[in-house]
mmCIF file of C-alpha atoms in Angstrom:
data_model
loop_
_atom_site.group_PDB
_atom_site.id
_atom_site.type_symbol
_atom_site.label_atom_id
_atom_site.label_comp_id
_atom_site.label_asym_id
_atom_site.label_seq_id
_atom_site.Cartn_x
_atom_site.Cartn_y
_atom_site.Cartn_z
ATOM 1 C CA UNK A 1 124.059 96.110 89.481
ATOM 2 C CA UNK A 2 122.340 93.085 90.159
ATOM 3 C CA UNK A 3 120.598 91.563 87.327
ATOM 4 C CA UNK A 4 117.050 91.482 86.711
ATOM 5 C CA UNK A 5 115.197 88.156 88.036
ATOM 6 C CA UNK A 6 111.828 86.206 86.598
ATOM 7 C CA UNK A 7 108.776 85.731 88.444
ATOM 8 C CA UNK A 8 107.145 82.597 89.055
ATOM 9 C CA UNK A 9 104.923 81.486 86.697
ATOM 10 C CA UNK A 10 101.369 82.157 87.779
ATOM 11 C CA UNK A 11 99.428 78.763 89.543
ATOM 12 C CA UNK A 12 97.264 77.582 86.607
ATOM 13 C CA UNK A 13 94.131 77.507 88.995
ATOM 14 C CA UNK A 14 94.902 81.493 89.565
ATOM 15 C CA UNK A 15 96.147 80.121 93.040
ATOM 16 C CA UNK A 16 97.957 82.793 95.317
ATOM 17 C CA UNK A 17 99.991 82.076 98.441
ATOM 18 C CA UNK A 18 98.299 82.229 101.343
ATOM 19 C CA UNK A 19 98.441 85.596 104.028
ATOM 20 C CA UNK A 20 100.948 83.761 105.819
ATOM 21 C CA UNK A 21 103.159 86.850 108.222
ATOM 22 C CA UNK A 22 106.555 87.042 106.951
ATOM 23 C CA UNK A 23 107.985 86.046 110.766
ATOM 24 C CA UNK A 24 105.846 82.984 110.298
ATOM 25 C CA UNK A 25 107.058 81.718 107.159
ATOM 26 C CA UNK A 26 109.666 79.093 107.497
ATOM 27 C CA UNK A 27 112.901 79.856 105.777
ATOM 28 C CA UNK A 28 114.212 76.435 105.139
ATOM 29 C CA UNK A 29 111.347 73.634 103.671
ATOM 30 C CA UNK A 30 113.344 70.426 103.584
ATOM 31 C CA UNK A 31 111.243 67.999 101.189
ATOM 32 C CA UNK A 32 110.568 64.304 101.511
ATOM 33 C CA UNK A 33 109.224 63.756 97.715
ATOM 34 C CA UNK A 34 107.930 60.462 98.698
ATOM 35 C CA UNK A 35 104.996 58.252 96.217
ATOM 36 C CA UNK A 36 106.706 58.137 92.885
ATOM 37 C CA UNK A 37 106.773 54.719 93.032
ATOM 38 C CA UNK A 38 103.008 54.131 94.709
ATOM 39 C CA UNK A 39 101.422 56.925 91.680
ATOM 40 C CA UNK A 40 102.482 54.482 88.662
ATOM 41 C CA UNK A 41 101.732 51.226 90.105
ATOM 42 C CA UNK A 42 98.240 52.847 90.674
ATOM 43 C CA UNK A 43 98.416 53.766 86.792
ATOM 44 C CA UNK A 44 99.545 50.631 85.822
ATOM 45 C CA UNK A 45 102.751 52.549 84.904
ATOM 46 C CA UNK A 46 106.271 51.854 85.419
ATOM 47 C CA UNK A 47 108.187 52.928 88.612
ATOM 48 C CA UNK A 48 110.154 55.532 86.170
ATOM 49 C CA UNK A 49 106.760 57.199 84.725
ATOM 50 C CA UNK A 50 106.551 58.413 88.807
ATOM 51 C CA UNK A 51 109.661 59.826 88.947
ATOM 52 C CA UNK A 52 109.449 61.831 85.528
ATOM 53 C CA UNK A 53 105.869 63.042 87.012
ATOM 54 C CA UNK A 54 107.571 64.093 89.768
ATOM 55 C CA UNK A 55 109.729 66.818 87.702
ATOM 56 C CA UNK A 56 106.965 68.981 87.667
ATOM 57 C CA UNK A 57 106.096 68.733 90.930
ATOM 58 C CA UNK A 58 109.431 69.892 92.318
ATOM 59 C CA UNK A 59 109.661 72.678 90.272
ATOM 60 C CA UNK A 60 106.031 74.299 91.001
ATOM 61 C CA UNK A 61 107.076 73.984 94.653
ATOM 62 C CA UNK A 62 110.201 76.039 93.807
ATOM 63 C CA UNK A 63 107.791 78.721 92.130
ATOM 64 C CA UNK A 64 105.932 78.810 95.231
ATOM 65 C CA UNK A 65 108.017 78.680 97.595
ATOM 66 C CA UNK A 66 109.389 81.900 95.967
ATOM 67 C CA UNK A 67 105.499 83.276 95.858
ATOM 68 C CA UNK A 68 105.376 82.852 99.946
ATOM 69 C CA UNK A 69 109.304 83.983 100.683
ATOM 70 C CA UNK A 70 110.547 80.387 101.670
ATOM 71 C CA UNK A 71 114.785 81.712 101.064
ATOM 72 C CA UNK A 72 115.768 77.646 100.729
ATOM 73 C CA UNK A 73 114.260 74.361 99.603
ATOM 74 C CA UNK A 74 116.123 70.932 99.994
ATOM 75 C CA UNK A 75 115.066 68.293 98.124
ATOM 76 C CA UNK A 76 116.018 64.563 98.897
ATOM 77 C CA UNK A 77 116.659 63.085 95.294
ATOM 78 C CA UNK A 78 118.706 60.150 95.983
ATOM 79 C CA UNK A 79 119.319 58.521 98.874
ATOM 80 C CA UNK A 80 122.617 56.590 100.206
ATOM 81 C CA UNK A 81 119.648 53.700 100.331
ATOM 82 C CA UNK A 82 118.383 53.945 97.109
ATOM 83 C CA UNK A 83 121.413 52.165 95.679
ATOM 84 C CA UNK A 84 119.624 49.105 96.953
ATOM 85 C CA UNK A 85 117.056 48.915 94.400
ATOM 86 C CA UNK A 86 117.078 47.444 91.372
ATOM 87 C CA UNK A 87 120.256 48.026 88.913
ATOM 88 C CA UNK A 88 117.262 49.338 86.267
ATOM 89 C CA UNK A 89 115.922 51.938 88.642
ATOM 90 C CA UNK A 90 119.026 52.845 90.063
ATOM 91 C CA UNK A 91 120.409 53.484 86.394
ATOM 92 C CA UNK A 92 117.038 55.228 85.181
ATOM 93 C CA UNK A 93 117.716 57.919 88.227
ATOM 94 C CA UNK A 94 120.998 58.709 87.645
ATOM 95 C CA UNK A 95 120.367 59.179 84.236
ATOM 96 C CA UNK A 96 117.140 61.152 85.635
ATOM 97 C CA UNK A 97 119.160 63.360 88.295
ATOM 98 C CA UNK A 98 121.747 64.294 85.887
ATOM 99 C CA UNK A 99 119.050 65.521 82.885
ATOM 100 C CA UNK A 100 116.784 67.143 84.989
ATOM 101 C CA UNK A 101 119.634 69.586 86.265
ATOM 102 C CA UNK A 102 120.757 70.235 82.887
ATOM 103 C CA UNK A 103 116.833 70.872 81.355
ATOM 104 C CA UNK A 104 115.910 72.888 84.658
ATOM 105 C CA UNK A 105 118.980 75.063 85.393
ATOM 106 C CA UNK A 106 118.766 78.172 83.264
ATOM 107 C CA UNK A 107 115.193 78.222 84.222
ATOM 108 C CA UNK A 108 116.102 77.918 87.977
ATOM 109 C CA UNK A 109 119.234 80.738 87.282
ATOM 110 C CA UNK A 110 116.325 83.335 85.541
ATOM 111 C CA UNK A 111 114.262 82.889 88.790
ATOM 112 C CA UNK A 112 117.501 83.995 91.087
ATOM 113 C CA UNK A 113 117.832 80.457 92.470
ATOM 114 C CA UNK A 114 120.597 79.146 93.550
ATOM 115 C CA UNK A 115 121.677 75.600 93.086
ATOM 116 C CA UNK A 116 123.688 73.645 95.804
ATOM 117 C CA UNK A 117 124.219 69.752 96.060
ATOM 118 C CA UNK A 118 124.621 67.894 99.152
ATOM 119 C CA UNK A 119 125.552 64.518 98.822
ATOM 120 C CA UNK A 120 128.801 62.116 98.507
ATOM 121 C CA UNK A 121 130.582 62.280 95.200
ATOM 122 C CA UNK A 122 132.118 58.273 95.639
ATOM 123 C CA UNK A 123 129.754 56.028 93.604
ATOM 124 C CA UNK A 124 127.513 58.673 91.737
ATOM 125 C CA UNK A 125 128.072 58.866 88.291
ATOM 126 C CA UNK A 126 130.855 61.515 87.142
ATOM 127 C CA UNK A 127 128.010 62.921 84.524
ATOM 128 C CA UNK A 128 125.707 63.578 87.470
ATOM 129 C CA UNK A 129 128.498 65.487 89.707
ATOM 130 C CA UNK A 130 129.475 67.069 86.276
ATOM 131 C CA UNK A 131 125.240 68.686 86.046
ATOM 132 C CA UNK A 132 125.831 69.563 89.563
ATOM 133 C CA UNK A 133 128.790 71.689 89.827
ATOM 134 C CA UNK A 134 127.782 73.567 86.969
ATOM 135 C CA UNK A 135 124.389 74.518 88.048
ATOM 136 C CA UNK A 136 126.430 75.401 91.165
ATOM 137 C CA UNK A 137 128.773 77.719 88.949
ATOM 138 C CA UNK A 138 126.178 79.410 86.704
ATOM 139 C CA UNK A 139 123.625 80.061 90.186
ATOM 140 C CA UNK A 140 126.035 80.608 92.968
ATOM 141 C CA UNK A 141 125.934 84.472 92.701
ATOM 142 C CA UNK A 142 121.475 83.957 93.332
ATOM 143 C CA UNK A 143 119.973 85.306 96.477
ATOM 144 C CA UNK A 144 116.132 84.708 95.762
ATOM 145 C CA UNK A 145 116.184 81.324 96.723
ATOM 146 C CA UNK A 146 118.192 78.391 97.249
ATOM 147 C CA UNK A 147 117.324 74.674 96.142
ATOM 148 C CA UNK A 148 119.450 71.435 97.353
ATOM 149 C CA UNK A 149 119.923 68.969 95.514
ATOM 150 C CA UNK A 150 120.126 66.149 97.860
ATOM 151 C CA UNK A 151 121.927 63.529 95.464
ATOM 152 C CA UNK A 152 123.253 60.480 96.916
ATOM 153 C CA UNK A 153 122.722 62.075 100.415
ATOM 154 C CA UNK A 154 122.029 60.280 103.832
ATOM 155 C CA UNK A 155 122.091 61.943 107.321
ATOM 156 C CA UNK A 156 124.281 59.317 108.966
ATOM 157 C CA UNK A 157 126.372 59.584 105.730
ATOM 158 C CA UNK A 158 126.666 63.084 105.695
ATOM 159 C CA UNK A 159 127.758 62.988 110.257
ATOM 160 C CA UNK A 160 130.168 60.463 109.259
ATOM 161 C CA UNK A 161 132.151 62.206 106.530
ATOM 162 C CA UNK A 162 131.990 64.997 108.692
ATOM 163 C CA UNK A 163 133.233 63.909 111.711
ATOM 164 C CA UNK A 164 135.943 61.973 109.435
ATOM 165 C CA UNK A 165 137.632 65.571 107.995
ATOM 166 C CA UNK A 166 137.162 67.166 111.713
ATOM 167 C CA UNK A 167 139.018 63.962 112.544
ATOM 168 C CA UNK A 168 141.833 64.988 109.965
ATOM 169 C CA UNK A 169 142.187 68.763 111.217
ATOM 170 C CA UNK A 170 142.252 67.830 114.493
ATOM 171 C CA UNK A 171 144.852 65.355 113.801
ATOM 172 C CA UNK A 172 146.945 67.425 111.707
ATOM 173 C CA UNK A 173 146.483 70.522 114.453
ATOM 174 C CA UNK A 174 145.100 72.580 112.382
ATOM 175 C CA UNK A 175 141.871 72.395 114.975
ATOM 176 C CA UNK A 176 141.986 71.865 118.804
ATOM 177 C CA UNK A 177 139.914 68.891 120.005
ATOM 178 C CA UNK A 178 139.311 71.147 123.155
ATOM 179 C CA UNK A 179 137.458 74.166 121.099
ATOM 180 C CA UNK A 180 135.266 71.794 119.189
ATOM 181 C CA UNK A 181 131.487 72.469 119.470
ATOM 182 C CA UNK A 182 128.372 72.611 117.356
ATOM 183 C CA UNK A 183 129.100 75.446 115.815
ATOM 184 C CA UNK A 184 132.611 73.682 114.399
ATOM 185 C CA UNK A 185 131.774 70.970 113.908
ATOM 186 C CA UNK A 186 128.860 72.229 111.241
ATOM 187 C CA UNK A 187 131.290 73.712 109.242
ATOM 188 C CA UNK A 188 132.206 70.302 108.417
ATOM 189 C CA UNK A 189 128.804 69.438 106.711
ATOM 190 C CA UNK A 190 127.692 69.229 103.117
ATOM 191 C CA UNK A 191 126.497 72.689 102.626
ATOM 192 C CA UNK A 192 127.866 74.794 105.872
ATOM 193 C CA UNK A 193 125.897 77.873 105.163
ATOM 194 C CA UNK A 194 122.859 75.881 104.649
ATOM 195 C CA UNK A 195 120.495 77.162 107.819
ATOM 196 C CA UNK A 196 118.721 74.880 109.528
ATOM 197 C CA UNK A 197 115.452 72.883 108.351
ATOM 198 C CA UNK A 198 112.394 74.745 110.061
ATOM 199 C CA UNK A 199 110.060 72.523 108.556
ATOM 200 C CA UNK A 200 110.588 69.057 107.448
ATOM 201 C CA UNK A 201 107.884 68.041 104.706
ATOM 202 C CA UNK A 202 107.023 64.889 103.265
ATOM 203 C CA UNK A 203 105.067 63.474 101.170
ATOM 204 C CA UNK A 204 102.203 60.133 100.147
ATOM 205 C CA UNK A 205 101.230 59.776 104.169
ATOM 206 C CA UNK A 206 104.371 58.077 105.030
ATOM 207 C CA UNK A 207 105.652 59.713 108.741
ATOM 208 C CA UNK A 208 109.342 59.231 108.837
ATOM 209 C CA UNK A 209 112.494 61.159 108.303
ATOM 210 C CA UNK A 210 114.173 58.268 106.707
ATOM 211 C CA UNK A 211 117.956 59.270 107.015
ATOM 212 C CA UNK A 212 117.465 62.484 105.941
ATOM 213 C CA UNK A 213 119.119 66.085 107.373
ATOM 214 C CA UNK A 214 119.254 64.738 110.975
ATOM 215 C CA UNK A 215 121.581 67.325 111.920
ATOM 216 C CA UNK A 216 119.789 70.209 110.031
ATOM 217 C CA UNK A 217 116.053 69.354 111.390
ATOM 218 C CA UNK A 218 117.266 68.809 115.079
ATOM 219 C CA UNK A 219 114.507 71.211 116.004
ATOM 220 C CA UNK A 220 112.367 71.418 112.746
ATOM 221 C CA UNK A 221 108.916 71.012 112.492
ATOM 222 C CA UNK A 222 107.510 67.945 110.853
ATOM 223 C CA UNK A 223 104.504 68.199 108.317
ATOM 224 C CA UNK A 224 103.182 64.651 106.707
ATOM 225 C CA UNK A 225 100.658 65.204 103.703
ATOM 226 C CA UNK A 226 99.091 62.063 102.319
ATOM 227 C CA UNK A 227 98.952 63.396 99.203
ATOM 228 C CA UNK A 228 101.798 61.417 96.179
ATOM 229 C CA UNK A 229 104.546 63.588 95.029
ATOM 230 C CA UNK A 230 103.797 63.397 91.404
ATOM 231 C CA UNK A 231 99.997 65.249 92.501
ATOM 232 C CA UNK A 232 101.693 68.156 94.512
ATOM 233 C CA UNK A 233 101.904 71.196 93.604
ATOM 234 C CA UNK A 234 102.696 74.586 95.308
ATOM 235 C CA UNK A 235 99.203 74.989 96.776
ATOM 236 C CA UNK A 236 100.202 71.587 99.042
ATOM 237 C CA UNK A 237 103.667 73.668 99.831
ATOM 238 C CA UNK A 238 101.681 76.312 100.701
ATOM 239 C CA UNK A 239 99.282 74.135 103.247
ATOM 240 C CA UNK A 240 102.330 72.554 104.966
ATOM 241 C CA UNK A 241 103.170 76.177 105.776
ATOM 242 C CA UNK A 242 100.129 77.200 107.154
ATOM 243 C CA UNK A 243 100.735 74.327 109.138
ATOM 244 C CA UNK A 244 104.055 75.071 109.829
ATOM 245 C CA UNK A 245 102.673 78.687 110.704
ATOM 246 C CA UNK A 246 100.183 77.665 113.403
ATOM 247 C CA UNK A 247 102.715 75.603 115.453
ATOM 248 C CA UNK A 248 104.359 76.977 118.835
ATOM 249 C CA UNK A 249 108.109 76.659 118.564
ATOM 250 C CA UNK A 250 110.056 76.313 122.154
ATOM 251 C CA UNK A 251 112.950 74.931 121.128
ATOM 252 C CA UNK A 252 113.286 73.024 124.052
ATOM 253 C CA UNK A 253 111.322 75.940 126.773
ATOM 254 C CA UNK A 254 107.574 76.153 127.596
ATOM 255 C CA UNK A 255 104.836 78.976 127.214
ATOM 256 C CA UNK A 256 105.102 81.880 129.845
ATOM 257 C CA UNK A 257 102.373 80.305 131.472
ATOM 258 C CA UNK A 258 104.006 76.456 132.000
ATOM 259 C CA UNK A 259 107.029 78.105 133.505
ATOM 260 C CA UNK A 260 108.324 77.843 137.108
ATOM 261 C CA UNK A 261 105.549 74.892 138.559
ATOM 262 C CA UNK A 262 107.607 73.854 141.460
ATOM 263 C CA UNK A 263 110.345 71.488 140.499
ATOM 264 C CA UNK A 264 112.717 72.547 142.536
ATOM 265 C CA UNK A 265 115.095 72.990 139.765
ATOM 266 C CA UNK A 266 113.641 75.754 138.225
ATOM 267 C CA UNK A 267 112.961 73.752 134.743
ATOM 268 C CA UNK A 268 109.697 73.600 133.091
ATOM 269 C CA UNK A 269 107.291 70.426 134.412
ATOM 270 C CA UNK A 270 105.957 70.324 130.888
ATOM 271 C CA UNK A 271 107.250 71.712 126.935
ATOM 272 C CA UNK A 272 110.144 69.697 124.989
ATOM 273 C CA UNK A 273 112.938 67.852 126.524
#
C-alpha cells in the first residue's frame, strides 16, 4: 500500500491554478531563483536577508507546482560560480543549503516529493552532502513530485564530469566508443532519470541561462519574469506556465502549413534550426 500523501497548503489569497490542459502542462520547470541579492539592497538589508526570503518562495512554488501537475522542479541553489563571491556569503549559503534541507524535508516527504541533488560533491561542505543524501534516503520511494536540488551545480561542470566517467568505461571496455550516443552518454549525468527541462524559468528580469542544465533544456522553453525571487510565489509559477502553455513546440520542424516551400531539399524554409 502506498502511503497516504498531504496536500498543498491552500494559496493565502484563495489562489487556484489556472485551467491549464494536462498535455499542456510542462512536466519539468527548471528554476533560475535569481534577485536575492537585488530584494535586500532595495531594503537596505543584507545580501543573506534575500536568500532566507527566498525559502519561502521555493517552497510555495513546490505547493503549486503540485496544484497544476508539474511531476519535477529543479532548483539552481548554488552555482560552480558562486564560489567566487565573498568568503562571508559563500559560508552563509552553505550553512543556508544545508539547514534548509534539514527544516524542509519531512515537510517535502508528507507532500510525496522526492528529493534529488545534482551537483559535484568536491569542495561542498561534507554537512551539506550529509542533508542531501538523507533527504534523498527518506524521499526516494515519492512519486508526486520531484525537486532538485541544484547544489554546487554548473552545466559545463556537470558535461565535463560526465564525459570524464564515459571516458573511464570506455577505457576500461566496459563501453564501446562506437555505440556511444545521446542516449549513453545521458546516463552519465547528475540525475539520469531526470527528464528533460520543458520550461526553463527565471527570475528578477535577468534573460540568461547562466551555466545552468545545458544539456537538459536543449529544447526547453525559456520564460523570464521580472519579478525578485524573494516576491514569487506559486501564482508567478503558475503564469510562466500559461506561458509555457501558449507556445508552439517544433522541436526543430515547422507548422503543417510552413512545410515543403520549395527548397529543393525537402526541409522547412522557416521553424527552428
Amino acid at each position: 500500500m502506498k502511503r497516504p500523501v498531504a496536500r498543498p497548503t491552500p494559496h493565502p489569497s484563495g489562489a487556484t491554478p489556472p485551467p491549464i490542459p494536462a498535455d499542456l502542462v510542462p512536466r519539468h520547470v527548471a528554476v533560475i531563483m535569481d534577485g536575492n541579492g537585488r530584494w535586500a539592497k532595495e531594503r537596505g538589508l543584507p545580501r543573506t536577508k534575500g536568500h532566507e526570503a527566498g525559502e519561502a518562495a521555493l517552497f510555495d512554488v513546490v505547493e503549486g507546482a503540485i496544484e497544476l501537475g508539474v511531476k519535477a522542479v529543479s532548483a539552481y541553489a548554488f552555482s560552480t560560480e558562486n564560489w567566487s563571491r565573498s568568503p562571508d556569503e559563500v559560508r552563509f549559503l552553505m550553512g543556508f543549503n544545508r539547514d534548509v534541507i534539514r527544516r524542509r524535508r519531512d515537510e517535502m516527504h508528507a507532500l510525496g516529493v522526492r528529493v534529488r541533488w545534482a551537483g559535484r560533491a568536491p569542495r561542498l561542505w561534507k554537512s551539506v552532502v550529509k542533508e542531501l543524501q538523507v533527504a534523498e534516503e527518506l524521499t526516494k520511494d515519492n512519486d508526486v513530485c520531484t525537486l532538485t536540488m541544484c547544489v554546487n551545480y554548473g552545466g559545463r561542470a556537470e558535461l565535463a564530469d560526465a564525459a570524464r566517467a564515459l571516458a573511464r568505461d570506455v577505457a576500461a571496455g566496459r563501453v564501446n566508443p562506437d555505440k556511444v550516443d545521446e542516449k549513453v552518454f545521458a546516463r552519465y549525468l547528475y540525475v539520469p532519470d531526470l527528464a528533460d527541462a520543458d520550461l526553463v524559468w527565471r527570475t528578477s528580469g535577468e534573460q540568461r541561462l547562466s551555466n545552468f542544465m545545458l544539456w537538459q533544456a536543449a529544447y526547453a522553453e525559456m520564460v523570464f519574469t521580472d519579478i525578485l525571487w524573494p516576491d514569487v510565489d506559486r501564482r508567478a509559477l503558475w503564469r510562466a506556465c500559461e506561458a509555457y502553455a501558449s507556445r508552439d513546440r517544433r522541436y526543430g520542424g515547422a507548422l503543417p502549413n510552413q512545410v515543403g516551400t520549395g527548397t529543393g531539399t525537402g526541409a522547412p524554409v522557416t521553424g527552428e534550426a
